[in-house]
CSV table of C-alpha atoms in Angstrom, one decimal:
chain,number,residue,atom,x,y,z
A,1,MET,CA,76.0,61.9,-42.8
A,2,THR,CA,72.3,63.8,-44.3
A,3,ALA,CA,70.0,61.5,-44.1
A,4,ARG,CA,67.7,60.9,-47.6
A,5,ARG,CA,64.2,61.8,-47.9
A,6,SER,CA,61.6,59.4,-48.7
A,7,SER,CA,59.2,59.8,-50.7
A,8,VAL,CA,56.6,59.9,-48.6
A,9,SER,CA,58.6,62.4,-46.1
A,10,ALA,CA,58.0,65.0,-49.3
A,11,ARG,CA,54.1,63.9,-49.6
A,12,PRO,CA,51.6,66.5,-46.6
A,13,ALA,CA,51.5,65.4,-43.4
A,14,LYS,CA,48.0,65.6,-42.3
A,15,ASP,CA,44.4,64.4,-43.3
A,16,ARG,CA,42.8,67.8,-45.3
A,17,VAL,CA,39.0,67.8,-44.0
A,18,PHE,CA,36.5,71.0,-45.3
A,19,ARG,CA,32.9,71.4,-44.4
A,20,ASP,CA,30.9,72.9,-47.5
A,21,PRO,CA,27.2,73.4,-46.9
A,22,VAL,CA,25.9,71.7,-49.8
A,23,HIS,CA,28.1,67.9,-49.0
A,24,GLY,CA,28.5,68.4,-46.0
A,25,LEU,CA,33.0,67.8,-45.6
A,26,VAL,CA,35.2,67.6,-48.4
A,27,GLU,CA,38.1,64.9,-47.2
A,28,PHE,CA,41.4,64.5,-48.9
A,29,ARG,CA,42.9,61.4,-47.1
A,30,GLY,CA,44.6,58.4,-48.0
A,31,ASP,CA,45.5,58.5,-51.4
A,32,ASP,CA,43.4,62.2,-51.9
A,33,ARG,CA,46.0,63.3,-49.5
A,34,ALA,CA,47.7,63.4,-52.8
A,35,LEU,CA,46.2,66.1,-53.5
A,36,ILE,CA,46.8,68.9,-50.9
A,37,PRO,CA,49.3,71.0,-53.0
A,38,LEU,CA,47.8,71.0,-55.4
A,39,VAL,CA,44.4,72.9,-53.8
A,40,ASP,CA,47.2,75.2,-51.8
A,41,ALA,CA,48.8,76.3,-55.0
A,42,ARG,CA,48.4,80.4,-56.3
A,43,PRO,CA,46.1,78.9,-59.3
A,44,MET,CA,43.7,77.4,-57.0
A,45,GLN,CA,43.7,79.6,-53.8
A,46,ARG,CA,43.1,82.5,-56.7
A,47,LEU,CA,39.3,80.8,-57.3
A,48,ARG,CA,38.7,82.2,-53.9
A,49,ARG,CA,38.4,86.2,-55.2
A,50,ILE,CA,36.4,84.8,-58.8
A,51,ARG,CA,32.5,84.7,-58.1
A,52,GLN,CA,31.4,81.5,-59.4
A,53,MET,CA,27.8,83.0,-60.1
A,54,GLY,CA,29.6,86.0,-61.5
A,55,PHE,CA,26.8,89.2,-61.5
A,56,ALA,CA,24.3,87.5,-60.2
A,57,SER,CA,24.9,88.4,-56.4
A,58,LEU,CA,23.1,92.2,-58.2
A,59,VAL,CA,19.4,89.8,-57.4
A,60,TYR,CA,20.9,87.2,-55.7
A,61,PRO,CA,22.9,88.5,-52.7
A,62,GLY,CA,23.7,85.0,-51.0
A,63,ALA,CA,25.1,84.2,-54.6
A,64,GLU,CA,29.5,85.4,-53.3
A,65,HIS,CA,30.7,82.5,-53.3
A,66,SER,CA,33.6,81.5,-55.1
A,67,ARG,CA,35.1,79.3,-57.5
A,68,PHE,CA,37.3,76.8,-55.1
A,69,GLY,CA,34.6,76.4,-52.9
A,70,HIS,CA,32.7,74.7,-56.3
A,71,ALA,CA,36.4,72.9,-57.6
A,72,LEU,CA,36.2,71.7,-53.8
A,73,GLY,CA,32.6,70.4,-55.0
A,74,ALA,CA,33.2,68.8,-57.8
A,75,PHE,CA,36.0,66.7,-56.7
A,76,CYS,CA,33.6,65.8,-54.1
A,77,VAL,CA,31.5,64.9,-56.6
A,78,ALA,CA,34.0,62.9,-58.5
A,79,GLN,CA,35.3,61.0,-55.5
A,80,ARG,CA,31.9,59.4,-55.2
A,81,VAL,CA,31.4,58.4,-59.2
A,82,CYS,CA,35.0,57.4,-59.3
A,83,ALA,CA,33.6,54.9,-55.7
A,84,ALA,CA,30.5,54.6,-57.7
A,85,LEU,CA,31.4,52.9,-60.7
A,86,ASP,CA,34.4,51.2,-59.0
A,87,LEU,CA,37.6,52.6,-61.6
A,88,ASP,CA,40.6,51.8,-62.0
A,89,PRO,CA,42.7,53.7,-59.5
A,90,ASP,CA,44.8,55.5,-62.1
A,91,VAL,CA,41.9,56.3,-64.3
A,92,ALA,CA,39.8,57.7,-61.3
A,93,ARG,CA,42.9,60.0,-60.1
A,94,HIS,CA,42.6,61.5,-62.8
A,95,VAL,CA,39.2,62.4,-63.5
A,96,LYS,CA,39.5,63.3,-59.8
A,97,VAL,CA,42.4,66.1,-60.2
A,98,ALA,CA,40.3,67.0,-63.3
A,99,ALA,CA,37.7,67.8,-61.8
A,100,LEU,CA,39.3,69.7,-58.3
A,101,LEU,CA,41.3,71.6,-61.4
A,102,HIS,CA,38.6,72.1,-64.0
A,103,ASP,CA,38.2,75.8,-63.6
A,104,VAL,CA,42.2,76.6,-61.7
A,105,GLY,CA,42.2,79.2,-65.5
A,106,HIS,CA,39.4,81.3,-65.1
A,107,GLY,CA,39.2,84.4,-65.1
A,108,PRO,CA,37.1,87.3,-63.7
A,109,PHE,CA,33.3,88.0,-63.6
A,110,SER,CA,33.4,84.2,-65.8
A,111,HIS,CA,32.6,83.8,-69.4
A,112,ALA,CA,31.6,87.5,-70.0
A,113,TRP,CA,35.5,88.0,-69.5
A,114,GLU,CA,36.1,86.0,-72.8
A,115,GLN,CA,33.7,87.6,-74.4
A,116,ALA,CA,35.3,90.7,-73.1
A,117,PHE,CA,39.3,90.0,-74.9
A,118,GLY,CA,37.8,87.3,-77.4
A,119,ALA,CA,41.0,85.7,-77.1
A,120,ASP,CA,42.1,82.1,-75.0
A,121,ASP,CA,38.9,80.2,-73.2
A,122,HIS,CA,39.4,79.5,-69.7
A,123,GLU,CA,39.5,76.0,-70.7
A,124,VAL,CA,43.4,77.1,-73.2
A,125,TRP,CA,44.9,79.0,-69.0
A,126,GLY,CA,44.1,75.5,-67.9
A,127,ALA,CA,46.0,73.9,-69.3
A,128,ARG,CA,49.0,76.1,-69.2
A,129,LEU,CA,48.3,76.7,-66.1
A,130,VAL,CA,48.7,72.8,-65.1
A,131,SER,CA,52.0,73.1,-67.7
A,132,GLU,CA,53.7,76.5,-67.0
A,133,HIS,CA,53.3,77.1,-63.9
A,134,ALA,CA,56.2,76.5,-61.7
A,135,GLU,CA,53.9,75.3,-58.5
A,136,LEU,CA,51.2,73.6,-59.9
A,137,ALA,CA,53.1,71.8,-62.6
A,138,ALA,CA,55.8,70.8,-59.7
A,139,ALA,CA,52.7,69.2,-57.5
A,140,ILE,CA,50.9,67.1,-60.7
A,141,ASP,CA,54.4,65.8,-61.5
A,142,ALA,CA,54.7,64.9,-58.4
A,143,ILE,CA,51.4,62.8,-57.9
A,144,GLU,CA,51.9,61.2,-61.5
A,145,SER,CA,55.0,61.9,-63.6
A,146,GLY,CA,53.5,62.7,-66.8
A,147,LEU,CA,50.0,64.3,-65.6
A,148,PRO,CA,50.5,67.8,-66.4
A,149,ALA,CA,49.6,66.7,-70.5
A,150,THR,CA,47.0,63.5,-68.7
A,151,LEU,CA,45.3,66.6,-67.7
A,152,ALA,CA,45.6,68.6,-70.7
A,153,ALA,CA,43.6,65.8,-72.5
A,154,PHE,CA,40.4,66.4,-70.2
A,155,TRP,CA,40.2,69.5,-71.7
A,156,ASP,CA,40.8,69.0,-74.9
A,157,LYS,CA,38.6,65.4,-75.2
A,158,THR,CA,41.3,63.3,-76.0
A,159,TYR,CA,41.7,61.7,-73.0
A,160,ARG,CA,41.1,57.2,-73.2
A,161,PRO,CA,38.6,56.2,-71.7
A,162,THR,CA,35.9,57.9,-73.1
A,163,TYR,CA,34.0,57.6,-69.8
A,164,ALA,CA,36.3,58.8,-67.3
A,165,ARG,CA,36.5,62.0,-69.5
A,166,LYS,CA,32.4,62.4,-70.0
A,167,LEU,CA,32.7,62.4,-65.6
A,168,VAL,CA,34.7,66.1,-66.0
A,169,SER,CA,33.1,67.9,-69.0
A,170,SER,CA,29.7,66.4,-70.5
A,171,GLN,CA,26.6,66.8,-70.5
A,172,LEU,CA,26.2,64.5,-67.2
A,173,ASP,CA,29.4,65.4,-64.7
A,174,VAL,CA,30.9,65.9,-61.5
A,175,ASP,CA,31.1,70.7,-63.2
A,176,ARG,CA,27.2,70.4,-63.2
A,177,LEU,CA,26.5,68.3,-60.7
A,178,ASP,CA,27.7,70.4,-58.3
A,179,TYR,CA,27.1,74.1,-59.3
A,180,LEU,CA,23.5,73.0,-59.8
A,181,LEU,CA,23.0,72.3,-55.8
A,182,ARG,CA,26.0,75.1,-55.2
A,183,ASP,CA,23.8,78.4,-57.3
A,184,GLY,CA,20.6,77.1,-56.2
A,185,HIS,CA,21.7,76.9,-52.2
A,186,TYR,CA,23.9,80.6,-52.5
A,187,SER,CA,21.9,81.9,-54.6
A,188,GLY,CA,17.9,80.7,-52.3
A,189,ALA,CA,16.6,79.7,-55.5
A,190,GLY,CA,14.5,76.8,-55.1
A,191,TYR,CA,14.9,75.3,-58.8
A,192,ALA,CA,18.0,73.9,-58.2
A,193,THR,CA,16.9,71.0,-56.5
A,194,TYR,CA,17.7,67.6,-57.9
A,195,ASP,CA,18.2,63.9,-56.5
A,196,LEU,CA,22.4,63.4,-56.4
A,197,ASP,CA,22.5,60.2,-55.0
A,198,TRP,CA,19.6,57.7,-56.9
A,199,ILE,CA,21.6,59.4,-60.3
A,200,LEU,CA,25.3,58.4,-58.8
A,201,TYR,CA,23.2,55.1,-58.2
A,202,ALA,CA,21.6,54.8,-61.6
A,203,LEU,CA,25.1,55.8,-63.5
A,204,ARG,CA,27.4,53.0,-65.0
A,205,VAL,CA,30.1,51.9,-67.7
A,206,GLU,CA,29.0,49.3,-70.0
A,207,PRO,CA,29.4,48.5,-74.1
A,208,VAL,CA,28.1,50.6,-76.2
A,209,GLY,CA,27.6,50.2,-80.4
A,210,GLY,CA,30.1,47.3,-79.5
A,211,ASP,CA,33.1,47.0,-77.6
A,212,ARG,CA,33.4,50.6,-77.0
A,213,GLU,CA,33.2,50.6,-73.2
A,214,ASP,CA,31.2,54.1,-72.4
A,215,LEU,CA,29.1,56.4,-69.9
A,216,VAL,CA,25.6,55.0,-69.3
A,217,VAL,CA,22.6,55.0,-67.2
A,218,ASP,CA,19.9,53.2,-66.5
A,219,TYR,CA,17.0,53.7,-67.7
A,220,ARG,CA,14.8,51.6,-64.8
A,221,ARG,CA,17.1,52.5,-61.8
A,222,GLY,CA,17.6,57.2,-62.6
A,223,MET,CA,15.5,58.5,-65.7
A,224,TYR,CA,13.5,60.6,-62.9
A,225,ALA,CA,16.3,61.7,-61.3
A,226,VAL,CA,17.6,62.5,-64.6
A,227,GLU,CA,14.9,64.1,-66.1
A,228,GLN,CA,14.4,66.1,-62.9
A,229,TYR,CA,18.7,67.1,-63.1
A,230,LEU,CA,17.9,68.5,-66.8
A,231,PHE,CA,14.9,70.5,-65.4
A,232,ALA,CA,16.4,71.6,-63.0
A,233,ARG,CA,19.3,73.0,-65.5
A,234,SER,CA,17.0,74.6,-67.4
A,235,TYR,CA,14.8,76.2,-64.4
A,236,MET,CA,18.0,78.1,-63.1
A,237,TYR,CA,18.9,79.0,-66.9
A,238,ALA,CA,15.9,80.7,-67.3
A,239,GLN,CA,15.4,82.5,-63.6
A,240,VAL,CA,18.7,82.7,-62.2
A,241,TYR,CA,21.9,82.2,-64.3
A,242,HIS,CA,19.2,84.1,-67.4
A,243,HIS,CA,17.8,86.6,-65.0
A,244,LYS,CA,17.1,90.2,-67.1
A,245,THR,CA,19.0,92.3,-64.4
A,246,VAL,CA,21.6,89.6,-64.1
A,247,ARG,CA,22.3,90.0,-68.5
A,248,ALA,CA,21.9,93.7,-68.4
A,249,ALA,CA,24.0,94.1,-66.3
A,250,GLU,CA,27.1,91.6,-67.4
A,251,TRP,CA,26.1,93.0,-71.0
A,252,MET,CA,27.3,96.3,-69.4
A,253,PHE,CA,30.6,95.3,-67.9
A,254,LEU,CA,31.0,93.0,-71.2
A,255,LYS,CA,30.9,96.9,-73.3
A,256,LEU,CA,32.9,98.3,-70.4
A,257,MET,CA,35.7,95.7,-71.8
A,258,ARG,CA,35.5,96.2,-74.5
A,259,ARG,CA,36.0,99.8,-74.8
A,260,TYR,CA,39.0,98.8,-72.5
A,261,ALA,CA,40.1,96.5,-75.2
A,262,GLN,CA,39.6,98.6,-78.1
A,263,LEU,CA,41.7,101.1,-76.1
A,264,ALA,CA,44.3,99.9,-74.5
A,265,ARG,CA,44.9,98.9,-78.5
A,266,ASP,CA,45.7,102.4,-78.7
A,267,GLY,CA,47.6,102.7,-76.4
A,268,ALA,CA,44.5,104.8,-74.5
A,269,ALA,CA,44.3,101.9,-71.6
A,270,PRO,CA,43.2,103.6,-68.0
A,271,ASP,CA,46.1,102.7,-65.9
A,272,GLY,CA,44.7,99.4,-63.3
A,273,LEU,CA,45.2,96.3,-65.5
A,274,PRO,CA,47.6,95.9,-67.4
A,275,ALA,CA,47.4,92.2,-67.7
A,276,ALA,CA,43.9,92.9,-69.0
A,277,ALA,CA,45.6,95.2,-71.6
A,278,GLY,CA,48.4,93.2,-72.0
A,279,LEU,CA,45.5,89.8,-73.4
A,280,ALA,CA,43.6,93.0,-75.4
A,281,ARG,CA,47.2,93.8,-77.4
A,282,GLY,CA,47.3,89.7,-78.3
A,283,GLU,CA,50.3,90.1,-76.1
A,284,ARG,CA,51.7,86.6,-74.9
A,285,VAL,CA,50.7,87.1,-71.4
A,286,SER,CA,52.7,84.6,-68.7
A,287,VAL,CA,50.6,82.9,-66.9
A,288,ASP,CA,51.9,84.2,-63.3
A,289,THR,CA,51.0,87.1,-64.8
A,290,TYR,CA,47.0,85.9,-66.3
A,291,LEU,CA,47.4,85.2,-61.9
A,292,GLU,CA,46.6,89.0,-61.8
A,293,LEU,CA,43.5,89.3,-62.8
A,294,ASP,CA,39.9,88.7,-60.5
A,295,ASP,CA,37.8,89.5,-59.7
A,296,VAL,CA,38.6,91.4,-56.4
A,297,ALA,CA,41.8,93.6,-59.1
A,298,VAL,CA,39.1,94.2,-61.5
A,299,THR,CA,36.4,95.7,-59.1
A,300,ALA,CA,38.7,97.5,-57.7
A,301,ALA,CA,40.0,98.7,-61.2
A,302,VAL,CA,36.1,99.3,-61.9
A,303,ASP,CA,36.1,102.1,-59.4
A,304,ARG,CA,38.9,103.3,-59.7
A,305,TRP,CA,37.7,104.4,-63.4
A,306,ALA,CA,34.2,105.4,-62.3
A,307,ARG,CA,36.0,108.3,-60.3
A,308,ASP,CA,38.4,109.2,-62.7
A,309,ALA,CA,38.8,107.8,-66.0
A,310,ALA,CA,39.3,110.2,-68.6
A,311,ASP,CA,37.5,108.4,-71.5
A,312,PRO,CA,34.0,109.3,-70.7
A,313,VAL,CA,32.5,106.2,-71.9
A,314,ILE,CA,34.9,103.9,-70.3
A,315,ARG,CA,34.1,107.1,-66.7
A,316,ASP,CA,29.9,106.1,-67.0
A,317,LEU,CA,30.0,102.6,-67.7
A,318,ALA,CA,31.5,102.4,-64.6
A,319,ASP,CA,30.4,104.3,-63.1
A,320,ARG,CA,27.0,103.2,-63.5
A,321,LEU,CA,28.6,99.7,-62.2
A,322,VAL,CA,29.9,100.9,-59.1
A,323,ALA,CA,25.8,102.9,-58.5
A,324,ARG,CA,23.9,99.9,-59.7
A,325,ARG,CA,22.5,101.9,-62.4
A,326,LEU,CA,21.8,99.1,-64.6
A,327,PHE,CA,20.9,98.9,-67.8
A,328,LYS,CA,17.0,98.4,-68.4
A,329,THR,CA,15.6,95.1,-70.8
A,330,VAL,CA,12.4,95.3,-73.2
A,331,GLU,CA,10.8,91.8,-73.5
A,332,LEU,CA,11.0,90.9,-77.5
A,333,GLY,CA,9.4,87.3,-77.0
A,334,ASP,CA,11.1,84.9,-79.0
A,335,ASP,CA,10.8,85.2,-82.3
A,336,ARG,CA,14.2,86.1,-84.4
A,337,ALA,CA,12.4,88.0,-87.1
A,338,VAL,CA,10.9,90.7,-84.0
A,339,ALA,CA,14.7,91.1,-83.6
A,340,GLU,CA,15.8,92.2,-86.7
A,341,ARG,CA,12.9,94.5,-87.0
A,342,VAL,CA,13.4,96.5,-84.5
A,343,ALA,CA,17.2,96.4,-84.4
A,344,PRO,CA,18.2,99.4,-87.1
A,345,ALA,CA,15.0,101.5,-85.1
A,346,ALA,CA,17.1,100.7,-81.9
A,347,ALA,CA,20.4,102.3,-83.5
A,348,ARG,CA,18.7,105.6,-84.5
A,349,ILE,CA,17.5,105.9,-81.1
A,350,ALA,CA,21.0,105.0,-79.0
A,351,GLU,CA,22.5,107.5,-82.3
A,352,ALA,CA,20.0,110.3,-81.3
A,353,ALA,CA,21.5,109.8,-77.9
A,354,PHE,CA,24.8,109.0,-77.5
A,355,GLY,CA,26.0,109.6,-81.1
A,356,ASP,CA,29.0,108.0,-81.9
A,357,ARG,CA,29.0,106.1,-78.6
A,358,ALA,CA,25.9,105.0,-79.8
A,359,PRO,CA,26.7,101.0,-79.4
A,360,TYR,CA,27.7,101.0,-75.5
A,361,TYR,CA,24.6,101.7,-74.6
A,362,TYR,CA,22.1,99.0,-76.4
A,363,GLU,CA,22.0,95.9,-77.2
A,364,ILE,CA,20.1,92.8,-78.8
A,365,ASP,CA,21.0,89.8,-76.3
A,366,THR,CA,20.1,86.0,-76.9
A,367,ALA,CA,19.9,83.7,-74.1
A,368,ASP,CA,19.3,80.3,-75.1
A,369,ARG,CA,18.0,78.0,-72.1
A,370,VAL,CA,18.0,74.5,-72.8
A,371,GLY,CA,18.9,71.2,-70.2
A,372,TYR,CA,20.3,68.8,-72.9
A,373,ALA,CA,22.3,70.3,-75.8
A,374,ALA,CA,25.2,67.1,-76.5
A,375,ALA,CA,28.0,68.3,-78.9
A,376,GLY,CA,27.8,65.4,-81.1
A,377,ALA,CA,28.7,62.1,-79.8
A,378,ALA,CA,31.5,63.4,-77.6
A,379,GLU,CA,29.6,64.3,-75.4
A,380,GLU,CA,26.4,61.9,-75.7
A,381,LEU,CA,25.1,60.3,-73.3
A,382,TYR,CA,23.4,57.4,-73.2
A,383,VAL,CA,20.5,55.5,-72.0
A,384,VAL,CA,20.7,51.0,-71.2
A,385,GLY,CA,17.3,48.7,-70.2
A,386,HIS,CA,14.8,50.7,-71.7
A,387,PRO,CA,11.7,49.4,-72.0
A,388,ARG,CA,11.0,49.2,-76.2
A,389,ARG,CA,14.4,50.4,-77.4
A,390,GLY,CA,17.2,49.7,-75.1
A,391,ALA,CA,20.2,51.4,-75.4
A,392,VAL,CA,19.9,54.8,-76.5
A,393,PRO,CA,20.8,57.8,-76.7
A,394,LEU,CA,20.2,61.0,-74.2
A,395,GLY,CA,19.0,63.0,-76.8
A,396,GLN,CA,16.5,61.1,-78.7
A,397,LEU,CA,14.6,60.4,-75.8
A,398,LEU,CA,14.5,63.7,-75.2
A,399,GLU,CA,13.6,65.6,-78.6
A,400,ASP,CA,9.9,66.1,-77.9
A,401,MET,CA,10.3,67.3,-74.6
A,402,PRO,CA,11.2,70.3,-73.8
A,403,LEU,CA,14.4,69.7,-72.9
A,404,GLY,CA,16.0,68.9,-75.5
A,405,ARG,CA,15.0,71.8,-77.5
A,406,PRO,CA,17.0,75.5,-77.4
A,407,ILE,CA,14.5,77.6,-76.0
A,408,SER,CA,16.0,81.3,-76.7
A,409,THR,CA,14.3,84.7,-74.8
A,410,LEU,CA,15.6,88.0,-76.6
A,411,ARG,CA,15.4,91.4,-75.0
A,412,LEU,CA,16.5,95.0,-76.0
A,413,VAL,CA,19.5,95.6,-73.6
A,414,CYS,CA,19.4,99.5,-73.1
A,415,ALA,CA,20.5,102.8,-71.0
A,416,PRO,CA,17.6,104.3,-68.4
A,417,GLU,CA,16.7,107.3,-70.9
A,418,LEU,CA,16.5,105.2,-73.6
A,419,VAL,CA,14.2,102.6,-72.4
A,420,ASP,CA,10.9,104.6,-73.1
A,421,ASP,CA,11.4,105.0,-76.8
A,422,MET,CA,12.8,101.4,-77.5
A,423,ARG,CA,9.7,99.6,-75.5
A,424,ALA,CA,7.8,102.2,-77.9
A,425,ALA,CA,9.9,100.5,-81.2
A,426,ALA,CA,9.7,97.4,-80.1
A,427,ALA,CA,5.7,97.2,-79.7
A,428,ARG,CA,5.8,98.1,-83.2
A,429,ALA,CA,8.3,95.7,-84.4
A,430,ILE,CA,5.6,93.4,-82.6
A,431,ALA,CA,2.8,93.8,-83.9
A,432,ALA,CA,4.5,94.3,-87.6
């Protein structure tokens, strides 16, 4: 007679421990051992082939780390914050699983991919993967029946209690708490330092505005640590994420993929990325097909296009990216009126050199950075114990600080052969 398998025997037999350069040991032990099949599933393993910082490695050579490492880091921070807040075990499990899987739907080369195709973002794909990918959905459902739908509630911001959802997606969430430290470590930039231990010590769950419990920061315990974290975020955007060369490379990639998408809609796309061609045509691409898209596949395709693509724009832009002959930037300051004045002249300069291909060779780039930008109450973080104001939204406390206001950097990004004429046009626009 065949013995019936118990539910316990179906679980992983061994603990799993990862050594992480940011957080030390990331451990899947005890109740968290049940999450190991999620780590081993194909959608999560694919994240090993997607870099966390996109094109930043062109400027910061150490920034080659993957979204897989970041996912483990976000999970580790989630473990710590769930323990610090002593969350209900079911809620804690939801937070940790959501943290582990929060980036599972990301396309290649970070957010530039979403802009190129103008289709579903990584959160939409994440929700599809947890419900449609057979291996991942089965692993999630084995942890808790109905968990895929629960995870989808994190992405569409309907999960309750609200404070648990904010731990995964807000202005002070496990995602940001990990990636700032991680990106700072791998890039070598010193701007990302902040006191994670003290922030976790200062976080609490308390009623705000009546009986509704929300995520709050104890002013006396943690306000300086939170300000340090917000300054770190602002500095990383200014000096790393929005570095002029990184932005130039992103624009080149974006122009390249927009050209590819147009050719795909016209039935003339070069070979190499059939899944991307389907997305460009608005087809219902399966999750298994979507998983074929990663940095490795796209890099291989771009390298091939640089050699033999029939379309001259595809071939030229791909060749420039492969050879690191990147677009140049002309600083325009922070006055949008200057950008508006220079735009017609920039178009004429590009058209004189490239004709009808001109739009692929220049762009007016707007890079906004802000330490804290809550999108309404759904993302607002509250501070309690303020000596004069009691409980108050953090955004209100920051209104008179640079952290609470967006700071725009405007640049004219263009092919190197245009830069001298573009600089002259920019100088005239600034002087006008």
